[in-house]
């Protein structure tokens, strides 16, 4: 059985950093989430970049609906697997 990876899509770096910090407190995420800048296709401007927060979930204990609601608090969403 492979590990589960959740990807939160957030509008900017500040939101991504805040969400990543909050994940440990709210969901007990042990491993530091990975932040990834995701430039929109065809866009060179950094202002048009979304940020991804990648959360490893090897024990499959995180609830996707709860993560989606959490991402919405930061004007983002949980990417469908």
mmCIF file with all atom_site columns, N, CA, C and O in Angstrom, residues 23-25 27-33 55-56 58-59 61-62:
data_model
loop_
_atom_site.group_PDB
_atom_site.id
_atom_site.type_symbol
_atom_site.label_atom_id
_atom_site.label_alt_id
_atom_site.label_comp_id
_atom_site.label_asym_id
_atom_site.label_entity_id
_atom_site.label_seq_id
_atom_site.pdbx_PDB_ins_code
_atom_site.Cartn_x
_atom_site.Cartn_y
_atom_site.Cartn_z
_atom_site.occupancy
_atom_site.B_iso_or_equiv
_atom_site.pdbx_formal_charge
_atom_site.auth_seq_id
_atom_site.auth_comp_id
_atom_site.auth_asym_id
_atom_site.auth_atom_id
_atom_site.pdbx_PDB_model_num
ATOM 1  N N  . UNK A 1 23 ? -0.909 23.310 10.290 1.00 0.00 ? 23 UNK A N  1
ATOM 2  C CA . UNK A 1 23 ? -1.196 21.879 10.106 1.00 0.00 ? 23 UNK A CA 1
ATOM 3  C C  . UNK A 1 23 ? -0.707 21.033 11.279 1.00 0.00 ? 23 UNK A C  1
ATOM 4  O O  . UNK A 1 23 ? -1.397 20.123 11.718 1.00 0.00 ? 23 UNK A O  1
ATOM 5  N N  . UNK A 1 24 ? 0.475  21.342 11.785 1.00 0.00 ? 24 UNK A N  1
ATOM 6  C CA . UNK A 1 24 ? 1.021  20.564 12.903 1.00 0.00 ? 24 UNK A CA 1
ATOM 7  C C  . UNK A 1 24 ? 0.140  20.719 14.137 1.00 0.00 ? 24 UNK A C  1
ATOM 8  O O  . UNK A 1 24 ? -0.149 19.738 14.827 1.00 0.00 ? 24 UNK A O  1
ATOM 9  N N  . UNK A 1 25 ? -0.306 21.944 14.403 1.00 0.00 ? 25 UNK A N  1
ATOM 10 C CA . UNK A 1 25 ? -1.137 22.185 15.582 1.00 0.00 ? 25 UNK A CA 1
ATOM 11 C C  . UNK A 1 25 ? -2.513 21.562 15.445 1.00 0.00 ? 25 UNK A C  1
ATOM 12 O O  . UNK A 1 25 ? -3.015 20.912 16.356 1.00 0.00 ? 25 UNK A O  1
ATOM 13 N N  . UNK A 1 27 ? -3.777 19.311 13.021 1.00 0.00 ? 27 UNK A N  1
ATOM 14 C CA . UNK A 1 27 ? -3.929 17.920 12.580 1.00 0.00 ? 27 UNK A CA 1
ATOM 15 C C  . UNK A 1 27 ? -2.859 16.985 13.141 1.00 0.00 ? 27 UNK A C  1
ATOM 16 O O  . UNK A 1 27 ? -2.885 15.793 12.871 1.00 0.00 ? 27 UNK A O  1
ATOM 17 N N  . UNK A 1 28 ? -1.900 17.536 13.883 1.00 0.00 ? 28 UNK A N  1
ATOM 18 C CA . UNK A 1 28 ? -0.851 16.697 14.447 1.00 0.00 ? 28 UNK A CA 1
ATOM 19 C C  . UNK A 1 28 ? 0.070  16.108 13.397 1.00 0.00 ? 28 UNK A C  1
ATOM 20 O O  . UNK A 1 28 ? 0.584  15.007 13.559 1.00 0.00 ? 28 UNK A O  1
ATOM 21 N N  . UNK A 1 29 ? 0.266  16.848 12.305 1.00 0.00 ? 29 UNK A N  1
ATOM 22 C CA . UNK A 1 29 ? 1.157  16.378 11.239 1.00 0.00 ? 29 UNK A CA 1
ATOM 23 C C  . UNK A 1 29 ? 2.583  16.384 11.769 1.00 0.00 ? 29 UNK A C  1
ATOM 24 O O  . UNK A 1 29 ? 3.088  17.421 12.201 1.00 0.00 ? 29 UNK A O  1
ATOM 25 N N  . UNK A 1 30 ? 3.212  15.236 11.772 1.00 0.00 ? 30 UNK A N  1
ATOM 26 C CA . UNK A 1 30 ? 4.551  15.105 12.351 1.00 0.00 ? 30 UNK A CA 1
ATOM 27 C C  . UNK A 1 30 ? 5.631  15.611 11.401 1.00 0.00 ? 30 UNK A C  1
ATOM 28 O O  . UNK A 1 30 ? 6.559  16.294 11.804 1.00 0.00 ? 30 UNK A O  1
ATOM 29 N N  . UNK A 1 31 ? 5.505  15.266 10.128 1.00 0.00 ? 31 UNK A N  1
ATOM 30 C CA . UNK A 1 31 ? 6.521  15.643 9.143  1.00 0.00 ? 31 UNK A CA 1
ATOM 31 C C  . UNK A 1 31 ? 6.218  17.033 8.606  1.00 0.00 ? 31 UNK A C  1
ATOM 32 O O  . UNK A 1 31 ? 5.078  17.371 8.314  1.00 0.00 ? 31 UNK A O  1
ATOM 33 N N  . UNK A 1 32 ? 7.253  17.851 8.479  1.00 0.00 ? 32 UNK A N  1
ATOM 34 C CA . UNK A 1 32 ? 7.108  19.211 7.965  1.00 0.00 ? 32 UNK A CA 1
ATOM 35 C C  . UNK A 1 32 ? 6.500  19.181 6.560  1.00 0.00 ? 32 UNK A C  1
ATOM 36 O O  . UNK A 1 32 ? 7.022  18.513 5.670  1.00 0.00 ? 32 UNK A O  1
ATOM 37 N N  . UNK A 1 33 ? 5.381  19.894 6.351  1.00 0.00 ? 33 UNK A N  1
ATOM 38 C CA . UNK A 1 33 ? 4.810  19.942 4.994  1.00 0.00 ? 33 UNK A CA 1
ATOM 39 C C  . UNK A 1 33 ? 5.775  20.631 4.029  1.00 0.00 ? 33 UNK A C  1
ATOM 40 O O  . UNK A 1 33 ? 6.548  21.500 4.428  1.00 0.00 ? 33 UNK A O  1
ATOM 41 N N  . UNK A 1 55 ? 1.423  17.433 1.990  1.00 0.00 ? 55 UNK A N  1
ATOM 42 C CA . UNK A 1 55 ? 1.396  16.787 3.301  1.00 0.00 ? 55 UNK A CA 1
ATOM 43 C C  . UNK A 1 55 ? 1.453  15.279 3.109  1.00 0.00 ? 55 UNK A C  1
ATOM 44 O O  . UNK A 1 55 ? 0.577  14.693 2.470  1.00 0.00 ? 55 UNK A O  1
ATOM 45 N N  . UNK A 1 56 ? 2.489  14.664 3.646  1.00 0.00 ? 56 UNK A N  1
ATOM 46 C CA . UNK A 1 56 ? 2.600  13.201 3.589  1.00 0.00 ? 56 UNK A CA 1
ATOM 47 C C  . UNK A 1 56 ? 1.702  12.612 4.680  1.00 0.00 ? 56 UNK A C  1
ATOM 48 O O  . UNK A 1 56 ? 1.660  13.122 5.797  1.00 0.00 ? 56 UNK A O  1
ATOM 49 N N  . UNK A 1 58 ? 1.435  8.903  5.677  1.00 0.00 ? 58 UNK A N  1
ATOM 50 C CA . UNK A 1 58 ? 1.735  7.472  5.541  1.00 0.00 ? 58 UNK A CA 1
ATOM 51 C C  . UNK A 1 58 ? 0.785  6.568  6.316  1.00 0.00 ? 58 UNK A C  1
ATOM 52 O O  . UNK A 1 58 ? 0.573  5.422  5.940  1.00 0.00 ? 58 UNK A O  1
ATOM 53 N N  . UNK A 1 59 ? 0.197  7.085  7.383  1.00 0.00 ? 59 UNK A N  1
ATOM 54 C CA . UNK A 1 59 ? -0.723 6.269  8.188  1.00 0.00 ? 59 UNK A CA 1
ATOM 55 C C  . UNK A 1 59 ? -2.175 6.403  7.750  1.00 0.00 ? 59 UNK A C  1
ATOM 56 O O  . UNK A 1 59 ? -3.067 5.815  8.365  1.00 0.00 ? 59 UNK A O  1
ATOM 57 N N  . UNK A 1 61 ? -4.319 8.801  8.113  1.00 0.00 ? 61 UNK A N  1
ATOM 58 C CA . UNK A 1 61 ? -5.184 9.198  9.215  1.00 0.00 ? 61 UNK A CA 1
ATOM 59 C C  . UNK A 1 61 ? -5.809 10.580 9.037  1.00 0.00 ? 61 UNK A C  1
ATOM 60 O O  . UNK A 1 61 ? -6.645 10.985 9.818  1.00 0.00 ? 61 UNK A O  1
ATOM 61 N N  . UNK A 1 62 ? -5.376 11.318 8.009  1.00 0.00 ? 62 UNK A N  1
ATOM 62 C CA . UNK A 1 62 ? -5.929 12.645 7.773  1.00 0.00 ? 62 UNK A CA 1
ATOM 63 C C  . UNK A 1 62 ? -7.215 12.547 6.958  1.00 0.00 ? 62 UNK A C  1
ATOM 64 O O  . UNK A 1 62 ? -7.289 11.805 5.982  1.00 0.00 ? 62 UNK A O  1
#
